[in-house]
Amino acid sequence: MSLALRLQDVTFAYGHTPAVLRNVDLDVQRGEFVAIAGPNGGGKTTLVRLIVGLEHPTSGRIELSVDKVGYLPQRAQAGIDAPLTVRELVTAGRASRTRLIGPLGGADRQAVRDAIDRVGLTPQGDRRLSTLSGGQQQRAFIAKALAGDPELLVLDEPTTGVDVEAQEAIAALLQRLRSELAMTILYVSHEFGAVEQFVERIVLVRGEIVFDGPPSALPGVWHDPSHSHA
Amino acid sequence: MLDLEFMRLAFGAGIVVGLLAPAVGFFLVQRRLSLVGDGIGHVAFAGVALGYLLDLPLVLTALAVSVAGGLSIEWIRARRRNAGDQALALIFYTGIAGGVVLVSAAGALNVNLFQFLFGSILTVTRGDLAVIAALGAGALVVIALLYRPLVAVVVDEEGARVAGLPVGALNSLTVVLAAVTIALSMRIVGILLIAALMVLPVIAASRIAWSMRSTMLLGMGIGLGSVFAGITIAYYADLPPGGTTVLVAAVTVLLAETWSVLRR
């Protein structure tokens, strides 16, 4: 496997406040499915915002070896008043792969249909996002990220506000996407139990990386009791 | 009514204004920047005053100053995201104060500024209509061509940034389009009321539409209808068309809201 991203001695602080993240070293290989977990306020979201380029490190280096990144932000929701259909949302995710000017071409329209199909929302394609359940809405946002054909998919708390069943359905979907599309996935959550059976690594962040290894090596006290995998 | 040339010119300009204002306003409303149009409108007043002072075409000076003001608002907003309303306030009041000082310096406080503030159906000349039609059509073509990336930024600005879209340039383009709309519309709707024509039809449309695209198209239809009705009422009742147009648009919001509540 080749490297997808590397963080070297990364420290980050907002303005002149104490550092949110200190001396973070992290390598992620292409094709890995990595859960980034930790308590609220521990720096998980800051870490992924650094990785996707929305923040810049105070010190240290971040290298991305992938070209296309799909990003599902925390509490993803369309911040608009107008009605928005699933297809319009996913089409917005395709914008980065097409020429900037003019209507969507046939191949791009097919890519949008494929992305909607991959998350199982084809029957809901022309429905308004606001009429879907929380889990379906998150799947629509995952389809939006997929529409850009990303090599790296970064999801920040994708299961917040959805029930345990929907969380596990999303986790299973991500595992399937990873095996079908060979993409690298970073899954950020303080509730990582849903993906524990699928990921190769769990990275625990609490201002710094306090654990980085396979779920089987995770100390028992840190396992998520809301999901049980026999 | 249409036997009179000034009414034909007013309706000609009204077609452009009625379609363009909601088309641009659509992107401002969705980005929660409805008041940006108001802020640029106040800056446009300084542009009108500058035109008086320098004896230049008022539409062009209003356009130049509006574009500069709009880009300033976007520049501050992009760098100090939490200070967006402060940026608006700074540009807003500087514009109106600058306008008063410049108009006074030009000795033009005694001219009929009222028509620029609230619109007039008597002031559109053939030259104005040519400028309004050319720039308005150009702005609508730009929106049609860049609709997809503009929507992508509206739906998820950070996602668009991560995906590599030129978000800063697209946001700047949006405020430039708003500035163009305001400069073109000031003859008909007036500087102080044009922002309402950018916002109210879109709000009404969002209550009855079924998708983003239909929201924009319905908003343009409501904008056009509001301008036509507003100019007609202004003609028969001898009122400023800006006021009548915006009141018609406000009534459509109430009707759309009522319809939206009743169908639930």
GROMACS .gro file of C-alpha atoms in nm:
model
  494
    1MET     CA    1   0.000   0.000   0.000
    2SER     CA    2   0.115   0.355  -0.069
    3LEU     CA    3   0.069   0.653   0.155
    4ALA     CA    4  -0.254   0.854   0.132
    5LEU     CA    5  -0.161   1.119   0.388
    6ARG     CA    6   0.107   1.199   0.644
    7LEU     CA    7   0.106   1.439   0.937
    8GLN     CA    8   0.446   1.520   1.086
    9ASP     CA    9   0.469   1.684   1.430
   10VAL     CA   10   0.154   1.888   1.367
   11THR     CA   11   0.050   2.140   1.630
   12PHE     CA   12  -0.252   2.366   1.596
   13ALA     CA   13  -0.395   2.651   1.802
   14TYR     CA   14  -0.681   2.890   1.723
   15GLY     CA   15  -0.519   3.235   1.740
   16HIS     CA   16  -0.334   3.287   2.066
   17THR     CA   17  -0.529   3.025   2.263
   18PRO     CA   18  -0.365   2.707   2.399
   19ALA     CA   19  -0.296   2.441   2.136
   20VAL     CA   20  -0.592   2.220   2.047
   21LEU     CA   21  -0.361   1.958   1.897
   22ARG     CA   22   0.000   1.893   1.993
   23ASN     CA   23   0.276   1.708   1.811
   24VAL     CA   24   0.052   1.483   1.603
   25ASP     CA   25   0.220   1.225   1.382
   26LEU     CA   26  -0.010   1.017   1.164
   27ASP     CA   27   0.033   0.807   0.850
   28VAL     CA   28  -0.268   0.669   0.663
   29GLN     CA   29  -0.220   0.423   0.378
   30ARG     CA   30  -0.433   0.419   0.065
   31GLY     CA   31  -0.736   0.197   0.111
   32GLU     CA   32  -0.734   0.211   0.489
   33PHE     CA   33  -1.056   0.258   0.687
   34VAL     CA   34  -0.956   0.453   0.997
   35ALA     CA   35  -1.179   0.564   1.283
   36ILE     CA   36  -1.070   0.882   1.459
   37ALA     CA   37  -1.232   0.888   1.800
   38GLY     CA   38  -1.206   1.074   2.127
   39PRO     CA   39  -1.402   1.292   2.365
   40ASN     CA   40  -1.584   1.605   2.257
   41GLY     CA   41  -1.338   1.894   2.250
   42GLY     CA   42  -1.048   1.652   2.211
   43GLY     CA   43  -0.947   1.788   1.870
   44LYS     CA   44  -1.097   1.530   1.631
   45THR     CA   45  -1.275   1.783   1.414
   46THR     CA   46  -0.973   2.014   1.414
   47LEU     CA   47  -0.759   1.721   1.302
   48VAL     CA   48  -0.978   1.645   1.000
   49ARG     CA   49  -1.017   2.013   0.913
   50LEU     CA   50  -0.637   2.026   0.899
   51ILE     CA   51  -0.627   1.716   0.682
   52VAL     CA   52  -0.880   1.850   0.429
   53GLY     CA   53  -0.713   2.192   0.420
   54LEU     CA   54  -0.979   2.402   0.591
   55GLU     CA   55  -0.727   2.491   0.865
   56HIS     CA   56  -0.352   2.527   0.847
   57PRO     CA   57  -0.115   2.391   1.112
   58THR     CA   58   0.057   2.630   1.350
   59SER     CA   59   0.364   2.411   1.310
   60GLY     CA   60   0.445   2.079   1.149
   61ARG     CA   61   0.369   1.940   0.802
   62ILE     CA   62   0.071   1.779   0.632
   63GLU     CA   63   0.119   1.592   0.305
   64LEU     CA   64  -0.171   1.458   0.102
   65SER     CA   65  -0.085   1.208  -0.170
   66VAL     CA   66  -0.441   1.199  -0.303
   67ASP     CA   67  -0.594   1.447  -0.546
   68LYS     CA   68  -0.964   1.428  -0.475
   69VAL     CA   69  -1.107   1.455  -0.126
   70GLY     CA   70  -1.473   1.412  -0.035
   71TYR     CA   71  -1.570   1.581   0.291
   72LEU     CA   72  -1.882   1.536   0.498
   73PRO     CA   73  -1.874   1.810   0.762
   74GLN     CA   74  -2.007   1.777   1.116
   75ARG     CA   75  -2.386   1.811   1.139
   76ALA     CA   76  -2.399   1.811   0.760
   77GLN     CA   77  -2.708   1.986   0.642
   78ALA     CA   78  -2.788   2.206   0.350
   79GLY     CA   79  -2.774   2.552   0.502
   80ILE     CA   80  -3.042   2.687   0.274
   81ASP     CA   81  -3.409   2.775   0.294
   82ALA     CA   82  -3.503   2.664  -0.054
   83PRO     CA   83  -3.632   2.311  -0.109
   84LEU     CA   84  -3.344   2.089  -0.216
   85THR     CA   85  -3.385   1.749  -0.379
   86VAL     CA   86  -3.147   1.459  -0.326
   87ARG     CA   87  -3.044   1.482  -0.691
   88GLU     CA   88  -2.966   1.855  -0.663
   89LEU     CA   89  -2.758   1.792  -0.350
   90VAL     CA   90  -2.558   1.514  -0.514
   91THR     CA   91  -2.517   1.715  -0.835
   92ALA     CA   92  -2.354   1.988  -0.624
   93GLY     CA   93  -2.094   1.731  -0.522
   94ARG     CA   94  -2.013   1.663  -0.887
   95ALA     CA   95  -1.925   2.026  -0.961
   96SER     CA   96  -1.557   1.977  -0.886
   97ARG     CA   97  -1.524   1.703  -1.151
   98THR     CA   98  -1.680   1.893  -1.439
   99ARG     CA   99  -1.596   2.202  -1.635
  100LEU     CA  100  -1.709   2.506  -1.443
  101ILE     CA  101  -1.931   2.654  -1.713
  102GLY     CA  102  -2.245   2.513  -1.866
  103PRO     CA  103  -2.488   2.232  -1.795
  104LEU     CA  104  -2.401   1.884  -1.672
  105GLY     CA  105  -2.297   1.639  -1.945
  106GLY     CA  106  -2.436   1.289  -1.992
  107ALA     CA  107  -2.145   1.111  -1.821
  108ASP     CA  108  -2.167   1.342  -1.521
  109ARG     CA  109  -2.542   1.291  -1.492
  110GLN     CA  110  -2.475   0.916  -1.490
  111ALA     CA  111  -2.210   0.965  -1.219
  112VAL     CA  112  -2.471   1.146  -1.008
  113ARG     CA  113  -2.720   0.861  -1.063
  114ASP     CA  114  -2.451   0.608  -0.968
  115ALA     CA  115  -2.365   0.795  -0.648
  116ILE     CA  116  -2.732   0.806  -0.547
  117ASP     CA  117  -2.767   0.437  -0.631
  118ARG     CA  118  -2.460   0.340  -0.426
  119VAL     CA  119  -2.619   0.476  -0.108
  120GLY     CA  120  -2.954   0.315  -0.190
  121LEU     CA  121  -3.153   0.633  -0.244
  122THR     CA  122  -3.256   0.589  -0.608
  123PRO     CA  123  -3.629   0.578  -0.520
  124GLN     CA  124  -3.587   0.901  -0.323
  125GLY     CA  125  -3.376   1.081  -0.586
  126ASP     CA  126  -3.631   1.348  -0.666
  127ARG     CA  127  -3.765   1.387  -0.315
  128ARG     CA  128  -3.690   1.689  -0.101
  129LEU     CA  129  -3.412   1.628   0.145
  130SER     CA  130  -3.621   1.763   0.431
  131THR     CA  131  -3.877   1.483   0.384
  132LEU     CA  132  -3.618   1.207   0.445
  133SER     CA  133  -3.520   1.049   0.777
  134GLY     CA  134  -3.196   1.152   0.950
  135GLY     CA  135  -3.018   0.838   0.833
  136GLN     CA  136  -3.135   0.886   0.473
  137GLN     CA  137  -3.021   1.249   0.480
  138GLN     CA  138  -2.674   1.142   0.593
  139ARG     CA  139  -2.664   0.885   0.311
  140ALA     CA  140  -2.758   1.162   0.067
  141PHE     CA  141  -2.463   1.369   0.193
  142ILE     CA  142  -2.236   1.066   0.155
  143ALA     CA  143  -2.362   1.036  -0.206
  144LYS     CA  144  -2.275   1.404  -0.256
  145ALA     CA  145  -1.920   1.335  -0.140
  146LEU     CA  146  -1.902   1.023  -0.361
  147ALA     CA  147  -2.017   1.216  -0.669
  148GLY     CA  148  -1.675   1.384  -0.683
  149ASP     CA  149  -1.504   1.041  -0.722
  150PRO     CA  150  -1.288   1.098  -0.412
  151GLU     CA  151  -0.981   0.893  -0.334
  152LEU     CA  152  -1.009   1.001   0.030
  153LEU     CA  153  -1.347   1.024   0.202
  154VAL     CA  154  -1.352   1.218   0.530
  155LEU     CA  155  -1.668   1.201   0.741
  156ASP     CA  156  -1.697   1.410   1.057
  157GLU     CA  157  -1.953   1.269   1.300
  158PRO     CA  158  -2.170   1.123   1.020
  159THR     CA  159  -2.398   0.941   1.262
  160THR     CA  160  -2.479   1.223   1.502
  161GLY     CA  161  -2.851   1.241   1.563
  162VAL     CA  162  -2.940   0.909   1.398
  163ASP     CA  163  -3.046   0.594   1.581
  164VAL     CA  164  -2.820   0.294   1.642
  165GLU     CA  165  -2.975   0.095   1.357
  166ALA     CA  166  -2.911   0.378   1.109
  167GLN     CA  167  -2.558   0.422   1.246
  168GLU     CA  168  -2.480   0.059   1.173
  169ALA     CA  169  -2.639   0.080   0.828
  170ILE     CA  170  -2.415   0.377   0.747
  171ALA     CA  171  -2.110   0.190   0.878
  172ALA     CA  172  -2.195  -0.112   0.662
  173LEU     CA  173  -2.244   0.118   0.363
  174LEU     CA  174  -1.900   0.271   0.417
  175GLN     CA  175  -1.740  -0.072   0.442
  176ARG     CA  176  -1.904  -0.171   0.114
  177LEU     CA  177  -1.795   0.152  -0.056
  178ARG     CA  178  -1.444   0.100   0.062
  179SER     CA  179  -1.424  -0.252  -0.078
  180GLU     CA  180  -1.596  -0.162  -0.407
  181LEU     CA  181  -1.418   0.168  -0.472
  182ALA     CA  182  -1.089   0.104  -0.291
  183MET     CA  183  -1.106   0.442  -0.128
  184THR     CA  184  -0.940   0.561   0.190
  185ILE     CA  185  -1.190   0.649   0.461
  186LEU     CA  186  -1.144   0.860   0.773
  187TYR     CA  187  -1.444   0.827   1.001
  188VAL     CA  188  -1.458   1.072   1.288
  189SER     CA  189  -1.690   1.005   1.577
  190HIS     CA  190  -1.708   0.995   1.951
  191GLU     CA  191  -1.939   0.695   1.896
  192PHE     CA  192  -1.716   0.462   1.700
  193GLY     CA  193  -1.887   0.141   1.806
  194ALA     CA  194  -2.079   0.117   1.478
  195VAL     CA  195  -1.760   0.097   1.273
  196GLU     CA  196  -1.544  -0.091   1.520
  197GLN     CA  197  -1.593  -0.419   1.334
  198PHE     CA  198  -1.499  -0.268   0.997
  199VAL     CA  199  -1.199  -0.045   1.065
  200GLU     CA  200  -0.839  -0.160   1.074
  201ARG     CA  201  -0.730   0.120   1.302
  202ILE     CA  202  -0.871   0.339   1.567
  203VAL     CA  203  -0.692   0.664   1.643
  204LEU     CA  204  -0.789   0.817   1.977
  205VAL     CA  205  -0.738   1.191   1.998
  206ARG     CA  206  -0.730   1.387   2.320
  207GLY     CA  207  -0.526   1.695   2.237
  208GLU     CA  208  -0.271   1.449   2.104
  209ILE     CA  209  -0.287   1.094   1.976
  210VAL     CA  210  -0.324   0.871   2.284
  211PHE     CA  211  -0.391   0.545   2.099
  212ASP     CA  212  -0.329   0.427   1.743
  213GLY     CA  213  -0.386   0.065   1.667
  214PRO     CA  214  -0.634  -0.208   1.578
  215PRO     CA  215  -0.966  -0.219   1.761
  216SER     CA  216  -0.863  -0.549   1.920
  217ALA     CA  217  -0.580  -0.370   2.102
  218LEU     CA  218  -0.810  -0.101   2.236
  219PRO     CA  219  -0.828  -0.106   2.618
  220GLY     CA  220  -1.168  -0.241   2.723
  221VAL     CA  221  -1.268   0.074   2.904
  222TRP     CA  222  -1.271   0.263   2.573
  223HIS     CA  223  -1.501   0.030   2.380
  224ASP     CA  224  -1.839   0.177   2.288
  225PRO     CA  225  -2.108  -0.008   2.486
  226SER     CA  226  -2.396   0.108   2.261
  227HIS     CA  227  -2.291  -0.143   1.993
  228SER     CA  228  -2.219  -0.508   2.061
  229HIS     CA  229  -2.051  -0.721   1.799
  230ALA     CA  230  -2.034  -1.084   1.893
  231MET     CA  231  -5.063   5.337  -2.090
  232LEU     CA  232  -4.825   5.173  -2.339
  233ASP     CA  233  -4.887   5.454  -2.589
  234LEU     CA  234  -4.653   5.662  -2.377
  235GLU     CA  235  -4.285   5.613  -2.456
  236PHE     CA  236  -4.171   5.659  -2.097
  237MET     CA  237  -4.400   5.374  -1.992
  238ARG     CA  238  -4.264   5.148  -2.265
  239LEU     CA  239  -3.912   5.229  -2.148
  240ALA     CA  240  -4.013   5.170  -1.785
  241PHE     CA  241  -4.163   4.831  -1.871
  242GLY     CA  242  -3.859   4.743  -2.084
  243ALA     CA  243  -3.628   4.813  -1.789
  244GLY     CA  244  -3.877   4.640  -1.561
  245ILE     CA  245  -3.847   4.313  -1.753
  246VAL     CA  246  -3.471   4.307  -1.693
  247VAL     CA  247  -3.497   4.418  -1.329
  248GLY     CA  248  -3.784   4.180  -1.248
  249LEU     CA  249  -3.594   3.878  -1.381
  250LEU     CA  250  -3.244   3.970  -1.266
  251ALA     CA  251  -3.306   4.087  -0.910
  252PRO     CA  252  -3.454   3.756  -0.781
  253ALA     CA  253  -3.204   3.551  -0.986
  254VAL     CA  254  -2.916   3.719  -0.802
  255GLY     CA  255  -3.107   3.745  -0.476
  256PHE     CA  256  -3.159   3.368  -0.483
  257PHE     CA  257  -2.791   3.311  -0.407
  258LEU     CA  258  -2.779   3.584  -0.141
  259VAL     CA  259  -3.087   3.452   0.039
  260GLN     CA  260  -2.960   3.093   0.040
  261ARG     CA  261  -2.626   3.209   0.183
  262ARG     CA  262  -2.808   3.405   0.457
  263LEU     CA  263  -2.675   3.728   0.308
  264SER     CA  264  -3.008   3.894   0.235
  265LEU     CA  265  -2.892   4.225   0.380
  266VAL     CA  266  -2.590   4.245   0.152
  267GLY     CA  267  -2.817   4.386  -0.118
  268ASP     CA  268  -2.927   4.656   0.123
  269GLY     CA  269  -2.568   4.740   0.211
  270ILE     CA  270  -2.463   4.765  -0.154
  271GLY     CA  271  -2.772   4.979  -0.222
  272HIS     CA  272  -2.654   5.233   0.033
  273VAL     CA  273  -2.309   5.233  -0.127
  274ALA     CA  274  -2.474   5.290  -0.465
  275PHE     CA  275  -2.612   5.614  -0.323
  276ALA     CA  276  -2.252   5.733  -0.284
  277GLY     CA  277  -2.199   5.634  -0.648
  278VAL     CA  278  -2.495   5.844  -0.760
  279ALA     CA  279  -2.358   6.136  -0.559
  280LEU     CA  280  -2.016   6.087  -0.718
  281GLY     CA  281  -2.179   6.100  -1.059
  282TYR     CA  282  -2.335   6.435  -0.972
  283LEU     CA  283  -2.003   6.567  -0.841
  284LEU     CA  284  -1.800   6.456  -1.143
  285ASP     CA  285  -2.080   6.506  -1.397
  286LEU     CA  286  -2.056   6.145  -1.513
  287PRO     CA  287  -2.335   5.898  -1.609
  288LEU     CA  288  -2.501   5.810  -1.279
  289VAL     CA  289  -2.562   5.444  -1.367
  290LEU     CA  290  -2.193   5.392  -1.436
  291THR     CA  291  -2.067   5.568  -1.123
  292ALA     CA  292  -2.324   5.382  -0.913
  293LEU     CA  293  -2.210   5.057  -1.077
  294ALA     CA  294  -1.841   5.122  -1.010
  295VAL     CA  295  -1.891   5.223  -0.647
  296SER     CA  296  -2.138   4.937  -0.585
  297VAL     CA  297  -1.893   4.678  -0.719
  298ALA     CA  298  -1.616   4.821  -0.499
  299GLY     CA  299  -1.848   4.822  -0.197
  300GLY     CA  300  -1.973   4.469  -0.262
  301LEU     CA  301  -1.622   4.330  -0.300
  302SER     CA  302  -1.521   4.508   0.023
  303ILE     CA  303  -1.808   4.344   0.210
  304GLU     CA  304  -1.713   4.002   0.073
  305TRP     CA  305  -1.343   4.059   0.150
  306ILE     CA  306  -1.414   4.143   0.514
  307ARG     CA  307  -1.674   3.867   0.548
  308ALA     CA  308  -1.437   3.603   0.409
  309ARG     CA  309  -1.155   3.700   0.645
  310ARG     CA  310  -1.354   3.770   0.958
  311ARG     CA  311  -1.641   3.529   0.925
  312ASN     CA  312  -1.788   3.615   1.264
  313ALA     CA  313  -1.787   3.986   1.182
  314GLY     CA  314  -2.010   3.970   0.875
  315ASP     CA  315  -2.274   4.200   1.021
  316GLN     CA  316  -2.006   4.443   1.138
  317ALA     CA  317  -1.860   4.449   0.787
  318LEU     CA  318  -2.205   4.523   0.650
  319ALA     CA  319  -2.260   4.801   0.903
  320LEU     CA  320  -1.927   4.963   0.818
  321ILE     CA  321  -1.989   4.963   0.442
  322PHE     CA  322  -2.360   5.042   0.483
  323TYR     CA  323  -2.315   5.360   0.688
  324THR     CA  324  -1.996   5.472   0.514
  325GLY     CA  325  -2.185   5.451   0.185
  326ILE     CA  326  -2.483   5.655   0.293
  327ALA     CA  327  -2.269   5.912   0.479
  328GLY     CA  328  -2.033   5.939   0.183
  329GLY     CA  329  -2.332   5.989  -0.045
  330VAL     CA  330  -2.471   6.273   0.165
  331VAL     CA  331  -2.132   6.447   0.181
  332LEU     CA  332  -2.067   6.407  -0.193
  333VAL     CA  333  -2.416   6.520  -0.294
  334SER     CA  334  -2.376   6.821  -0.070
  335ALA     CA  335  -2.032   6.896  -0.215
  336ALA     CA  336  -2.183   6.876  -0.564
  337GLY     CA  337  -2.448   7.126  -0.462
  338ALA     CA  338  -2.705   6.868  -0.565
  339LEU     CA  339  -2.900   6.833  -0.242
  340ASN     CA  340  -3.175   7.030  -0.408
  341VAL     CA  341  -3.211   6.791  -0.701
  342ASN     CA  342  -3.473   6.526  -0.696
  343LEU     CA  343  -3.279   6.251  -0.521
  344PHE     CA  344  -3.611   6.096  -0.425
  345GLN     CA  345  -3.631   5.926  -0.766
  346PHE     CA  346  -3.305   5.741  -0.706
  347LEU     CA  347  -3.401   5.641  -0.356
  348PHE     CA  348  -3.746   5.506  -0.437
  349GLY     CA  349  -3.758   5.481  -0.818
  350SER     CA  350  -3.946   5.670  -1.084
  351ILE     CA  351  -4.122   5.560  -1.401
  352LEU     CA  352  -4.037   5.891  -1.568
  353THR     CA  353  -3.659   5.870  -1.557
  354VAL     CA  354  -3.565   5.576  -1.782
  355THR     CA  355  -3.413   5.708  -2.103
  356ARG     CA  356  -3.343   5.513  -2.423
  357GLY     CA  357  -2.973   5.521  -2.333
  358ASP     CA  358  -3.051   5.386  -1.986
  359LEU     CA  359  -3.259   5.106  -2.133
  360ALA     CA  360  -2.977   5.006  -2.367
  361VAL     CA  361  -2.730   4.988  -2.075
  362ILE     CA  362  -2.981   4.806  -1.852
  363ALA     CA  363  -3.068   4.553  -2.125
  364ALA     CA  364  -2.706   4.483  -2.219
  365LEU     CA  365  -2.569   4.449  -1.866
  366GLY     CA  366  -2.880   4.270  -1.741
  367ALA     CA  367  -2.872   4.014  -2.020
  368GLY     CA  368  -2.501   3.966  -1.959
  369ALA     CA  369  -2.560   3.907  -1.587
  370LEU     CA  370  -2.838   3.654  -1.658
  371VAL     CA  371  -2.614   3.466  -1.902
  372VAL     CA  372  -2.336   3.452  -1.640
  373ILE     CA  373  -2.581   3.311  -1.385
  374ALA     CA  374  -2.708   3.052  -1.634
  375LEU     CA  375  -2.356   2.940  -1.725
  376LEU     CA  376  -2.225   2.927  -1.368
  377TYR     CA  377  -2.545   2.802  -1.204
  378ARG     CA  378  -2.400   2.464  -1.099
  379PRO     CA  379  -2.083   2.586  -0.921
  380LEU     CA  380  -2.275   2.877  -0.764
  381VAL     CA  381  -2.529   2.628  -0.627
  382ALA     CA  382  -2.250   2.396  -0.507
  383VAL     CA  383  -2.109   2.680  -0.296
  384VAL     CA  384  -2.452   2.772  -0.165
  385VAL     CA  385  -2.534   2.414  -0.063
  386ASP     CA  386  -2.205   2.343   0.115
  387GLU     CA  387  -1.935   2.610   0.106
  388GLU     CA  388  -1.674   2.411   0.297
  389GLY     CA  389  -1.739   2.096   0.095
  390ALA     CA  390  -1.696   2.299  -0.225
  391ARG     CA  391  -1.371   2.445  -0.091
  392VAL     CA  392  -1.235   2.099  -0.004
  393ALA     CA  393  -1.339   1.967  -0.347
  394GLY     CA  394  -1.129   2.239  -0.510
  395LEU     CA  395  -1.392   2.477  -0.644
  396PRO     CA  396  -1.283   2.844  -0.664
  397VAL     CA  397  -1.514   2.943  -0.378
  398GLY     CA  398  -1.363   3.288  -0.320
  399ALA     CA  399  -1.401   3.383  -0.686
  400LEU     CA  400  -1.758   3.252  -0.700
  401ASN     CA  401  -1.854   3.444  -0.384
  402SER     CA  402  -1.698   3.760  -0.526
  403LEU     CA  403  -1.888   3.704  -0.849
  404THR     CA  404  -2.213   3.685  -0.652
  405VAL     CA  405  -2.160   4.026  -0.490
  406VAL     CA  406  -2.052   4.176  -0.823
  407LEU     CA  407  -2.376   4.048  -0.975
  408ALA     CA  408  -2.565   4.202  -0.683
  409ALA     CA  409  -2.388   4.534  -0.740
  410VAL     CA  410  -2.473   4.526  -1.113
  411THR     CA  411  -2.837   4.447  -1.031
  412ILE     CA  412  -2.862   4.740  -0.790
  413ALA     CA  413  -2.702   4.987  -1.028
  414LEU     CA  414  -2.934   4.878  -1.310
  415SER     CA  415  -3.246   4.878  -1.094
  416MET     CA  416  -3.215   5.212  -0.922
  417ARG     CA  417  -3.414   5.396  -1.189
  418ILE     CA  418  -3.716   5.170  -1.150
  419VAL     CA  419  -3.716   5.041  -0.794
  420GLY     CA  420  -3.480   5.282  -0.622
  421ILE     CA  421  -3.161   5.229  -0.426
  422LEU     CA  422  -3.334   5.186  -0.091
  423LEU     CA  423  -3.586   4.928  -0.211
  424ILE     CA  424  -3.405   4.718  -0.469
  425ALA     CA  425  -3.275   4.478  -0.203
  426ALA     CA  426  -3.638   4.390  -0.125
  427LEU     CA  427  -3.697   4.288  -0.487
  428MET     CA  428  -3.392   4.064  -0.465
  429VAL     CA  429  -3.516   3.892  -0.151
  430LEU     CA  430  -3.898   3.889  -0.127
  431PRO     CA  431  -3.976   3.698  -0.452
  432VAL     CA  432  -3.723   3.431  -0.350
  433ILE     CA  433  -3.881   3.396  -0.006
  434ALA     CA  434  -4.226   3.365  -0.164
  435ALA     CA  435  -4.099   3.110  -0.418
  436SER     CA  436  -3.929   2.896  -0.152
  437ARG     CA  437  -4.268   2.849   0.019
  438ILE     CA  438  -4.428   2.696  -0.288
  439ALA     CA  439  -4.140   2.544  -0.488
  440TRP     CA  440  -4.035   2.180  -0.494
  441SER     CA  441  -3.662   2.214  -0.570
  442MET     CA  442  -3.382   2.471  -0.581
  443ARG     CA  443  -3.417   2.524  -0.953
  444SER     CA  444  -3.792   2.574  -0.929
  445THR     CA  445  -3.735   2.819  -0.642
  446MET     CA  446  -3.514   3.032  -0.862
  447LEU     CA  447  -3.743   3.020  -1.166
  448LEU     CA  448  -4.058   3.087  -0.963
  449GLY     CA  449  -3.877   3.373  -0.788
  450MET     CA  450  -3.793   3.528  -1.124
  451GLY     CA  451  -4.156   3.492  -1.231
  452ILE     CA  452  -4.279   3.655  -0.909
  453GLY     CA  453  -4.020   3.931  -0.948
  454LEU     CA  454  -4.135   4.002  -1.304
  455GLY     CA  455  -4.500   4.002  -1.203
  456SER     CA  456  -4.428   4.230  -0.908
  457VAL     CA  457  -4.247   4.485  -1.125
  458PHE     CA  458  -4.521   4.485  -1.390
  459ALA     CA  459  -4.794   4.524  -1.128
  460GLY     CA  460  -4.590   4.782  -0.937
  461ILE     CA  461  -4.526   5.000  -1.243
  462THR     CA  462  -4.892   4.978  -1.348
  463ILE     CA  463  -5.016   5.077  -1.002
  464ALA     CA  464  -4.756   5.355  -0.986
  465TYR     CA  465  -4.880   5.491  -1.321
  466TYR     CA  466  -5.247   5.498  -1.230
  467ALA     CA  467  -5.203   5.607  -0.866
  468ASP     CA  468  -4.912   5.848  -0.928
  469LEU     CA  469  -4.689   5.672  -0.676
  470PRO     CA  470  -4.317   5.581  -0.672
  471PRO     CA  471  -4.283   5.243  -0.852
  472GLY     CA  472  -4.027   5.118  -0.601
  473GLY     CA  473  -4.280   5.130  -0.322
  474THR     CA  474  -4.564   4.974  -0.518
  475THR     CA  475  -4.341   4.699  -0.660
  476VAL     CA  476  -4.206   4.599  -0.321
  477LEU     CA  477  -4.553   4.604  -0.165
  478VAL     CA  478  -4.679   4.369  -0.438
  479ALA     CA  479  -4.382   4.139  -0.373
  480ALA     CA  480  -4.456   4.150   0.001
  481VAL     CA  481  -4.817   4.048  -0.067
  482THR     CA  482  -4.692   3.746  -0.267
  483VAL     CA  483  -4.486   3.642   0.035
  484LEU     CA  484  -4.797   3.654   0.253
  485LEU     CA  485  -5.001   3.460  -0.004
  486ALA     CA  486  -4.728   3.198  -0.049
  487GLU     CA  487  -4.685   3.161   0.326
  488THR     CA  488  -5.061   3.119   0.368
  489TRP     CA  489  -5.071   2.857   0.092
  490SER     CA  490  -4.777   2.678   0.247
  491VAL     CA  491  -4.948   2.664   0.588
  492LEU     CA  492  -5.283   2.551   0.444
  493ARG     CA  493  -5.139   2.261   0.243
  494ARG     CA  494  -4.964   2.107   0.549
   0.00000   0.00000   0.00000
